[in-house]
XYZ file of C-alpha atoms in Angstrom:
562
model
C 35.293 155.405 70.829
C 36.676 158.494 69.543
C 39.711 157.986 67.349
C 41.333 161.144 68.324
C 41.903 159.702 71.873
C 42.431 155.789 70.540
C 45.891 154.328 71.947
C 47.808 153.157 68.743
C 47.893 155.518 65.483
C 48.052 154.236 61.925
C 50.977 154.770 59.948
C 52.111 154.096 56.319
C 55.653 153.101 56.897
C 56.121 149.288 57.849
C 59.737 147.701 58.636
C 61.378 146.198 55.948
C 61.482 142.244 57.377
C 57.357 142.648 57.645
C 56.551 140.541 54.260
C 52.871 139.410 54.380
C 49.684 140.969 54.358
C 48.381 139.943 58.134
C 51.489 141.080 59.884
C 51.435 144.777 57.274
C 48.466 145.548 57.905
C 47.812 144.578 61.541
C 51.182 146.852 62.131
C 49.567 149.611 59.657
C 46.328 149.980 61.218
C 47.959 150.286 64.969
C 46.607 147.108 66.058
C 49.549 145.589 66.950
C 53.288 146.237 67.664
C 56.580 143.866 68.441
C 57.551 143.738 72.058
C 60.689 141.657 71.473
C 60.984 138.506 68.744
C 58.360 136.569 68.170
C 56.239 138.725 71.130
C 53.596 141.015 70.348
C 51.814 143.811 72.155
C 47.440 144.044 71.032
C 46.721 147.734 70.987
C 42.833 148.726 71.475
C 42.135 147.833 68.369
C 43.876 144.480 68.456
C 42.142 143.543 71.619
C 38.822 144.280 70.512
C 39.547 141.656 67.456
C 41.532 139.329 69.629
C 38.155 139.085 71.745
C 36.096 138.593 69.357
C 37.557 135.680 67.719
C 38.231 134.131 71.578
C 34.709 134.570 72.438
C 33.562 132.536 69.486
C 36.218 130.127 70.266
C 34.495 129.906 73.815
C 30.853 129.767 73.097
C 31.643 126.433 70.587
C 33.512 124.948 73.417
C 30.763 125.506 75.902
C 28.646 123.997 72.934
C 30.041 120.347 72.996
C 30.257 120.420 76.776
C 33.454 121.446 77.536
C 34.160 123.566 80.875
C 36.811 125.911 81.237
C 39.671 125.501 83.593
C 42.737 127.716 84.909
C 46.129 126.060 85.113
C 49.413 127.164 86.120
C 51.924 128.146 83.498
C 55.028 127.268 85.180
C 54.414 122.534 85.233
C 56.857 121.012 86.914
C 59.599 119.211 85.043
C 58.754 115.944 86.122
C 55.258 115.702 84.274
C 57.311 116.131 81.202
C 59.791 113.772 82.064
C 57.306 110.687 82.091
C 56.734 110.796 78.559
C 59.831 112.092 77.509
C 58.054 115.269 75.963
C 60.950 117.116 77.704
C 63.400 115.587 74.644
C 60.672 115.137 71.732
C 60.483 118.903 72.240
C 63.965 120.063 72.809
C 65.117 123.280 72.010
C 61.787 124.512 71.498
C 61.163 124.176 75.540
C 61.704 126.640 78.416
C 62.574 125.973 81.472
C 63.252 128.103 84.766
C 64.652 126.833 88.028
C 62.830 128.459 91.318
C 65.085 129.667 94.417
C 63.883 126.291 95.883
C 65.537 124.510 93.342
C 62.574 123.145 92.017
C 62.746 123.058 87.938
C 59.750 124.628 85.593
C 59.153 123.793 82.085
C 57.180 127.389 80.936
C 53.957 125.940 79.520
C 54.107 125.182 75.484
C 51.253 122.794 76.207
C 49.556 121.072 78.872
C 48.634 117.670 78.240
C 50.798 115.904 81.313
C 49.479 118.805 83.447
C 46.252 118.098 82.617
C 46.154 114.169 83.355
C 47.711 115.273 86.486
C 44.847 117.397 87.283
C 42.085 114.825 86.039
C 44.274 112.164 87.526
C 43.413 113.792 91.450
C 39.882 113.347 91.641
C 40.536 109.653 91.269
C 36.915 109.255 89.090
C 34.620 106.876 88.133
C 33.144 105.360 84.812
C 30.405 107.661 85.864
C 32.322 111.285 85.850
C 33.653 109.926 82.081
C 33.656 111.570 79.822
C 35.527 114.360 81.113
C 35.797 117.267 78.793
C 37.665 120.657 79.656
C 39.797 123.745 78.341
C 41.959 126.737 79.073
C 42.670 129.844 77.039
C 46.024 130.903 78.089
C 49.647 131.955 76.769
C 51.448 129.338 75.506
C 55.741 129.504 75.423
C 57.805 128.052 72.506
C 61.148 129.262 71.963
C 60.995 129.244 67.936
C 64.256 129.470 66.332
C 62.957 131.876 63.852
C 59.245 133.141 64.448
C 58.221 134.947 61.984
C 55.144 136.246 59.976
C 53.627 138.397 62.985
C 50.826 136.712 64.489
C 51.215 133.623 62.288
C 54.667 132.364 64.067
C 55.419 133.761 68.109
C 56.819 132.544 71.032
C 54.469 133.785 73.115
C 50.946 133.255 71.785
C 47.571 132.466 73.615
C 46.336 128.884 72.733
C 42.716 127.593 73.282
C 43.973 123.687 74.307
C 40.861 121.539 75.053
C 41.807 117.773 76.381
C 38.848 115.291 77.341
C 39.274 111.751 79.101
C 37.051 108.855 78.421
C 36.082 105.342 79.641
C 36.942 104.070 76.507
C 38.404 104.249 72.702
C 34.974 104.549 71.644
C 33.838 107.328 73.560
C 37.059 108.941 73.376
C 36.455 108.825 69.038
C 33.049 110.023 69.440
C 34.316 113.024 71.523
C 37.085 113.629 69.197
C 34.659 114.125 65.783
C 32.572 116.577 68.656
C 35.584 118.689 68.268
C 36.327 118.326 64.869
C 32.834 119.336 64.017
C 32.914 122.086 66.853
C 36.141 123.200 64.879
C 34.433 123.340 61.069
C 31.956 125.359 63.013
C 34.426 128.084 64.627
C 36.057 128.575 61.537
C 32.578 128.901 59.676
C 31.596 131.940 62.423
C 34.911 133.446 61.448
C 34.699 133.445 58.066
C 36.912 130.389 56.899
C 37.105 128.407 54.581
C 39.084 125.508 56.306
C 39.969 121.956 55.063
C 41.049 119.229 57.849
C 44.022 117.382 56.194
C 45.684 114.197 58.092
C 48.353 114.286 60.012
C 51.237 113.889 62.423
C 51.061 114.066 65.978
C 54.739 115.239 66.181
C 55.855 115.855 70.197
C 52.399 116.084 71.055
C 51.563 112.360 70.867
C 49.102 109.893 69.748
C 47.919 108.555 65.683
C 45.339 109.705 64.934
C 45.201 113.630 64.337
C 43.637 116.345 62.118
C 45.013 120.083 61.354
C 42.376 122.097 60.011
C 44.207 123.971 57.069
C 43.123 127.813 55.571
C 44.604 127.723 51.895
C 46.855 130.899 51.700
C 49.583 132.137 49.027
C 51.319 133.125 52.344
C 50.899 130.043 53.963
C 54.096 128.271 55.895
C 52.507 124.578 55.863
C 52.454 122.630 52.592
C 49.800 120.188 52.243
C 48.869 117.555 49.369
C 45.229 117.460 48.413
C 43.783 114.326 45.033
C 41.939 116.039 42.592
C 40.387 112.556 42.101
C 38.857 111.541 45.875
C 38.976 113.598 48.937
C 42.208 112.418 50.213
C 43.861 115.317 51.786
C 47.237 115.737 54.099
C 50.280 117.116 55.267
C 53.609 117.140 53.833
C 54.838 115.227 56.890
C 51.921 112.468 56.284
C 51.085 112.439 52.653
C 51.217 109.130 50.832
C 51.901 108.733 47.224
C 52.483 105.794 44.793
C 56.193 105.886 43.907
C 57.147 105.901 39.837
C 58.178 102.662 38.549
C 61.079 103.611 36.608
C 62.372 100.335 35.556
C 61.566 97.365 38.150
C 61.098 94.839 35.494
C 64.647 95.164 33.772
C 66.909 92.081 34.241
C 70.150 92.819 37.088
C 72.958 93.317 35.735
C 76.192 92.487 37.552
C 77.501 94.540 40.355
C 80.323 96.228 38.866
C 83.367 98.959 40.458
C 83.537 102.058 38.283
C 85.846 105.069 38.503
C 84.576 108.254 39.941
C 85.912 111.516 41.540
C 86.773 112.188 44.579
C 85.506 115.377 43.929
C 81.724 114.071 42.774
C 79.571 113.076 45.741
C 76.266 115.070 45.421
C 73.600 113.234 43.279
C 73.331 116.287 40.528
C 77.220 115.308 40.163
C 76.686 111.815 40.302
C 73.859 112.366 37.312
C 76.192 114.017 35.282
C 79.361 112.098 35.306
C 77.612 108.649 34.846
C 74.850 110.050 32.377
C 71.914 108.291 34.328
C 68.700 110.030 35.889
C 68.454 111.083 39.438
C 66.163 108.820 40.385
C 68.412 105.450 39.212
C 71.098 106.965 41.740
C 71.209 105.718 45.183
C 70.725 108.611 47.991
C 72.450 106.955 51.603
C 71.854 109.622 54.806
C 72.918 109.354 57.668
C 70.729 110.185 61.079
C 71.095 110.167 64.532
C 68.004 109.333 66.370
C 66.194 110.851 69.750
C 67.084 107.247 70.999
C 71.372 108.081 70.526
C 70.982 105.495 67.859
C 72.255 105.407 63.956
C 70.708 105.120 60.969
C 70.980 105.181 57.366
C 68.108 105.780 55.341
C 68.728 104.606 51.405
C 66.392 106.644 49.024
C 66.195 106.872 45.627
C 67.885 110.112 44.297
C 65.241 112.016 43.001
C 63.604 111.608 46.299
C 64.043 113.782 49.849
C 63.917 111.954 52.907
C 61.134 113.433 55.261
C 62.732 113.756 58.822
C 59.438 113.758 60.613
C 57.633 110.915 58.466
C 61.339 108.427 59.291
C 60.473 109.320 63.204
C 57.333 108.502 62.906
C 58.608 104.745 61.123
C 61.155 104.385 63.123
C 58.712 104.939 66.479
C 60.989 107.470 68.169
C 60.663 110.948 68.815
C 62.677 112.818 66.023
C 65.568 112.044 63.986
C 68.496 115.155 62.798
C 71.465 114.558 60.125
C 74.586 113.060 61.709
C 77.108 115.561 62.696
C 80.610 115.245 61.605
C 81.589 114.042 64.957
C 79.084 111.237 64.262
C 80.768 110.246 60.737
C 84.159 110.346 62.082
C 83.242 108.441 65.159
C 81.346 105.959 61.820
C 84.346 106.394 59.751
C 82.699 107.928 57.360
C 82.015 111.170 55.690
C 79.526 113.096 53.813
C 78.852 111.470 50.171
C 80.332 108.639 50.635
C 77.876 106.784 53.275
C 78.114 102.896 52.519
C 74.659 101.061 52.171
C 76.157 98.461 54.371
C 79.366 97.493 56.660
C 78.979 100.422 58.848
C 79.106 98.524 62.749
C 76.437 99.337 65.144
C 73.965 101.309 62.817
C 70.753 100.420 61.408
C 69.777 100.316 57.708
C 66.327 101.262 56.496
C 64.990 101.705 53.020
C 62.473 104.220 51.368
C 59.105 101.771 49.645
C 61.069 103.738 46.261
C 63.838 101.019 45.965
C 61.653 98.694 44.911
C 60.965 100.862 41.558
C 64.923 101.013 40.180
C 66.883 97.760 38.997
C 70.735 98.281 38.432
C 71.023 101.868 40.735
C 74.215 103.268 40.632
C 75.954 104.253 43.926
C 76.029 102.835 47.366
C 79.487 102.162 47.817
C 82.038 104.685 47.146
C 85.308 104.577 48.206
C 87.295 107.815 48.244
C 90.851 107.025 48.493
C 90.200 104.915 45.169
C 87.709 106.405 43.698
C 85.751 104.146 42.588
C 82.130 103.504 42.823
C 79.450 101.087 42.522
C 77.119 100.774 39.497
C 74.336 98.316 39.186
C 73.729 97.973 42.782
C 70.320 96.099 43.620
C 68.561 95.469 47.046
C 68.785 92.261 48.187
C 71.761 90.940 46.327
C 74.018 93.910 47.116
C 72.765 94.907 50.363
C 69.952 94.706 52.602
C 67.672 96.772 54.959
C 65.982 96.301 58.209
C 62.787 97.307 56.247
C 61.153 99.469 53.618
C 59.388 102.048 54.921
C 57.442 105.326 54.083
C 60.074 108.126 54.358
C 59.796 110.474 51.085
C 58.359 113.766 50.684
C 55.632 113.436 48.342
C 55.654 116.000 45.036
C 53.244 118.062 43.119
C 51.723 115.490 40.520
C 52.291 112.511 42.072
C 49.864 109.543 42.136
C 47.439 109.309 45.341
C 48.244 106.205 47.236
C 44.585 105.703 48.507
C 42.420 106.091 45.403
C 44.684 105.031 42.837
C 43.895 107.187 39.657
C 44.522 111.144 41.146
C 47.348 112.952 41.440
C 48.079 114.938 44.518
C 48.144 118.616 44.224
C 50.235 120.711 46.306
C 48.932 123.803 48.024
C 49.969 126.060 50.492
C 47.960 126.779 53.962
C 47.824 127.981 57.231
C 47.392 125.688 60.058
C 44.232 126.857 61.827
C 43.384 124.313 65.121
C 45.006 120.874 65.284
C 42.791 117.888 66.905
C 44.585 114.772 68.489
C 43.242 111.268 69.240
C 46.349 110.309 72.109
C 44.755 106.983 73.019
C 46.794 106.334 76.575
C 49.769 107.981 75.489
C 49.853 110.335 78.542
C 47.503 108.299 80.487
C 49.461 104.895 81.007
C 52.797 106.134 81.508
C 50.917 108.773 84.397
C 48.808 105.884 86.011
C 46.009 108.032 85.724
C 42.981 105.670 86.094
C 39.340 104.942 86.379
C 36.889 102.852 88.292
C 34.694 100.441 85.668
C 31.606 99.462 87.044
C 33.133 95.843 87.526
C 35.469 97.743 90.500
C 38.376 97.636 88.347
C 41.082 100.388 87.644
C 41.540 100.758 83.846
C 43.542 103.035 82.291
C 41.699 106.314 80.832
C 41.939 107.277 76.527
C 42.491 111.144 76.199
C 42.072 113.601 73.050
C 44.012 117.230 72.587
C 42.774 119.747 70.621
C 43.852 123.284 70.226
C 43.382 126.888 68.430
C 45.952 129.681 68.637
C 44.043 132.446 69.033
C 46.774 135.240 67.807
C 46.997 133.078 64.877
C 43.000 132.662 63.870
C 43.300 136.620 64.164
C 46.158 136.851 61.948
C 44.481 133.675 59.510
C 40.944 136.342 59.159
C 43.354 139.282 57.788
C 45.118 137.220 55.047
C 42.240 136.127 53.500
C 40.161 139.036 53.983
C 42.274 142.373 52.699
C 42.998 144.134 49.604
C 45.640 146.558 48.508
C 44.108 149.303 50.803
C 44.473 147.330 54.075
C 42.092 144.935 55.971
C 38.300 144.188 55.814
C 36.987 142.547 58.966
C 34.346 140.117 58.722
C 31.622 141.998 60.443
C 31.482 139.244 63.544
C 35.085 139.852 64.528
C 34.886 143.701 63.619
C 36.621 145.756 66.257
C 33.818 148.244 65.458
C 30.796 147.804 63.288
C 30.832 151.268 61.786
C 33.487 153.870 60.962
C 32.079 157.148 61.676
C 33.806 160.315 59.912
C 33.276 163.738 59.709
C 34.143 166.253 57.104
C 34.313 169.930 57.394
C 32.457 171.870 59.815
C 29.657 168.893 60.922
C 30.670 168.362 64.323
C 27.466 168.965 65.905
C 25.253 167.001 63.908
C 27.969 164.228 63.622
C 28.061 164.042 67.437
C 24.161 163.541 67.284
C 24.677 160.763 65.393
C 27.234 158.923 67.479
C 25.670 159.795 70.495
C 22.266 158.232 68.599
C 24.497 154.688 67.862
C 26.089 154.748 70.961
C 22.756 154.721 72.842
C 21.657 151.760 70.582
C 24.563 149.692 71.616
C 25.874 150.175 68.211
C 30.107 149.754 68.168
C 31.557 153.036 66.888
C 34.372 154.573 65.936
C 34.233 158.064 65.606
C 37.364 159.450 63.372
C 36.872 163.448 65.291
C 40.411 164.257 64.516
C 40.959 167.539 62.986
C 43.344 166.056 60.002
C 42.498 166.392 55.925
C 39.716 164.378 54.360
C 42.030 161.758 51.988
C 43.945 160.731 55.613
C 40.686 159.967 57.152
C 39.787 157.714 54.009
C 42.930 156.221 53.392
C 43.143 154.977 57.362
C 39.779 153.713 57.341
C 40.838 151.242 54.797
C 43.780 150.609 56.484
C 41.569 149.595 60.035
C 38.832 147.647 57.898
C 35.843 148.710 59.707
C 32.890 146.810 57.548
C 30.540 149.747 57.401
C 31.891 153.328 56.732
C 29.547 156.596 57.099
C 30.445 159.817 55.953
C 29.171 163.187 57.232
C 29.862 166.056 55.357
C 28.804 169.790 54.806
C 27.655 168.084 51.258
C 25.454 165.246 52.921
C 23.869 167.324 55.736
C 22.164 169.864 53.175
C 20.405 166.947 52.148
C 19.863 165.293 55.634
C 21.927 162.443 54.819
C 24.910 160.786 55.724
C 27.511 158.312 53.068
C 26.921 154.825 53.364
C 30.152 152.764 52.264
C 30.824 149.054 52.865
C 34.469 148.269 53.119
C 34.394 145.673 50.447
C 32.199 147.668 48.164
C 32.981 150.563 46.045
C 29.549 151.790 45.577
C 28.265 154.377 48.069
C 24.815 155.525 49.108
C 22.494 158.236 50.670
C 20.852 157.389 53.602
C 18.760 160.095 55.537
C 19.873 160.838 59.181
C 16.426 159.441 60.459
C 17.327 155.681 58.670
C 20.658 155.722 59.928
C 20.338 153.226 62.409
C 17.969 150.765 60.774
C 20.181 150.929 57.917
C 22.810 149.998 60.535
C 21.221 147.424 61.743
């Protein structure tokens, strides 16, 4: 390819709201540009990456069995409906209605429309396990996407989904694709760490997301530095401080307070007591229209996801005001009891404070409670495991380390679903005892725009990108300098004929623009022809992440190349 006729130029100026290195320099080096929010167009250049990395993505699939599939991107409505997937995802959804009146959710995932599919051919204990795949675009209207690549709402998603005879097989397929995953990331050049964690919309217990450690990473994750414990924030477990269990209660006591004090930083400093001996009362509303208040100890945050997961719905969201009026209540001033028709739930944290103070406030009055215990001043339904763990806290599992928090990127998610599709579709098998039993299922998927975006912020410097020579759009740079274009064409016609990828920079601009935009592009192996070189019968041999350069006669070129 000869740059001077390439489709998409590089450029020095980004847009201001472009912040992190992937989305900067994939915009810099013209292999990418924004369509509309959160949709991207790949130039040339983009493509030949975005390839690349899918190809790789493909051959490990084809590796552990699976067979590729085509499905239609508009499912009908109703295969979301059985499982309620339609609310668990909400907003995030799209939907179109036909001139038929027939009503479309616009793909964001395919695991109904997949049993559906399976479900048709009626099979046997013999045809299990079933393991297939699509690579196709995916649609998820993000409220803010964001970081290029790394956030769309339009992106193109390897999802793999197999079906098996049993939860045996179904586990043994699932660790194929976890291992098939360690193994794509390893051809791309990451360094990935699978962490536990949470299903979310998509279903099921059992899941891994296989995590890239990043500065620029969206997803925090919790990793002991004692055993090799490793999760999500929406899954990590920690051992909650004891801050004073074993004092003696104390009894339950009004005191004045403020109308005017009802956040817990307030609270700390009017009644001279730590954060975490204050009670924290929230109030949700749950995917199921019901209420509940979640009591926390104040130095704590209540993790929305984890309190979904506990409370075996599909999400939870803080009650509106409508809600408290309807509750009479208001911000601040949720009661840890006597509210009618709403469900009380405790954080595993309570059981660390004696003698809290708050739970009861009363704003007309002002007055509020001190000394408050659970149990003898109020009561939940249960304690449960709610709180966002913190940087330093103790590992639940081994006892003795202290979780670390690190930022990532979330490469490929895998998903153990059990019959969580299955049963509620009726989609079946025939045991060899005649028998209809109902089939287990696994999910597992890779954005591919996102592994693309995953390879640049881990492999650039302050120049611009360097490509891992595998996913390479090229694997050499070739540029001239001065008056060399005959010998230079020799030597691309020379690679070209040896099925070596080239880029040939023929354009008739200064030297230092040449250089500066092959940093930019991140091409792994540079060559320079010059009026300089030639006298010598040579060319400049530069690796991208080198500084050193090298000689190389014309004659070696390619089996240095190689």
């Amino acid at each position: 390819m000869k740059q001077s006729i390439l489709f998409g130029k590089t450029t020095r100026s980004i847009p201001v709201d472009i912040k992190n290195p992937s989305n900067k320099y994939l915009y810099q080096g013209g292999f990418i540009r924004q369509i509309a929010a959160g949709r991207y167009a790949y130039l040339p250049l983009g493509f030949r990456v975005w390839n690349k990395v899918l190809n790789i993505i493909q051959d490990e699939m084809e590796k552990i069995g699976s067979q590729r599939v085509i499905t239609p991107t508009l499912q009908p409505i109703e295969f979301w409906k059985t499982t309620n997937r339609d609310k668990a995802f909400g907003d995030l959804m799209m939907i179109v209605d036909d001139h038929h009146g027939s009503t479309f959710a616009i793909g964001g995932t395919a695991e109904a429309q997949m049993v559906e599919l399976v479900k048709k051919f009626k099979p046997s204990y013999k045809d299990l396990p079933i393991i297939i795949h699509q690579i196709s675009n995916k649609f998820r209207d993000e409220k803010r996407p964001r970081g290029g690549l790394l956030r769309l709402r339009e992106f193109t998603m390897k999802d793999a989904y197999s079906f098996c005879k049993s939860e045996k097989e179904q586990l043994e397929v699932y660790y194929k694709f976890y291992k098939a995953y360690e193994n794509i990331c390893k051809r791309l050049g990451l360094k990935v760490m699978a962490v536990e964690a949470d299903s979310g919309a998509l279903g099921g217990k059992l899941c891994h997301e296989f995590m890239v450690l990043t500065d620029f990473g969206e997803d925090k994750i919790f990793v002991c530095d004692k055993c090799n414990y490793a999760a999500n924030n929406e899954r990590a477990e920690f051992i909650r401080e004891d801050i004073n269990s074993k004092d003696k209660l104390l009894p339950l006591k009004d005191t004045y307070q403020p109308a005017d004090v009802d956040t817990i930083e307030q609270m700390s400093k009017f009644f001279k007591v730590p954060k975490n001996r204050i009670l924290k009362d929230v109030l949700y509303k749950g995917s199921d229209n019901k209420y509940y208040v979640l009591i926390i100890r104040g130095d704590l945050d209540v993790n929305e996801i984890k309190l979904a997961r506990e409370l075996n719905i599909d999400f939870v969201e803080p009650a509106s005001e409508e809600d408290l009026k309807k509750l009479r209540t208001v911000h601040g001033s949720v009661p840890v009891k006597g509210l009618k028709g709403v469900h009380f739930f405790g954080d595993l944290s309570l059981k660390t404070v004696k003698n809290f103070t708050g739970g009861y406030k009363r704003e007309k009055e002002e007055l509020e409670w001190q000394n408050t215990n659970l149990d003898r001043d109020f009561k939940v339904e249960k304690l449960i495991d709610v709180a966002e763990a913190k940087n330093g806290d103790l590992c639940e599992r081994c006892k003795k380390g202290k979780l670390q928090e690190k930022k990532a990127i979330e490469f490929g998610h895998v998903f153990n679903q059990e019959q969580f599709y299955t049963k509620p579709h009726q989609a079946c098998f025939t045991d060899k005892d005649g028998k209809e039993k109902i089939i287990w299922m696994g999910a597992y998927g890779i954005g591919v725009d996102r592994a693309m975006a995953t390879i640049v912020e881990i492999y650039h410097d302050d120049k611009g990108i360097i490509w891992p020579k595998q996913v390479a759009p090229f694997a050499v740079h070739l540029i001239s300098i001065g008056k060399v274009e005959a010998q230079t064409e020799k030597i691309y016609d020379n690679l070209m004929k040896n099925n070596v990828e080239v880029l040939y920079d023929d354009r008739n601009v200064a030297p230092g623009v040449k250089f500066v935009d092959a940093d930019i592009v991140g091409i792994p192996l540079r060559v320079v022809v010059s009026e300089k070189t030639i006298k010598k019968q040579s060319v400049e041999f530069k690796k991208r992440d080198r500084k050193e350069m090298k000689l190389v006669k014309i004659k070696d070129i390619l089996k240095n190349v190689q």
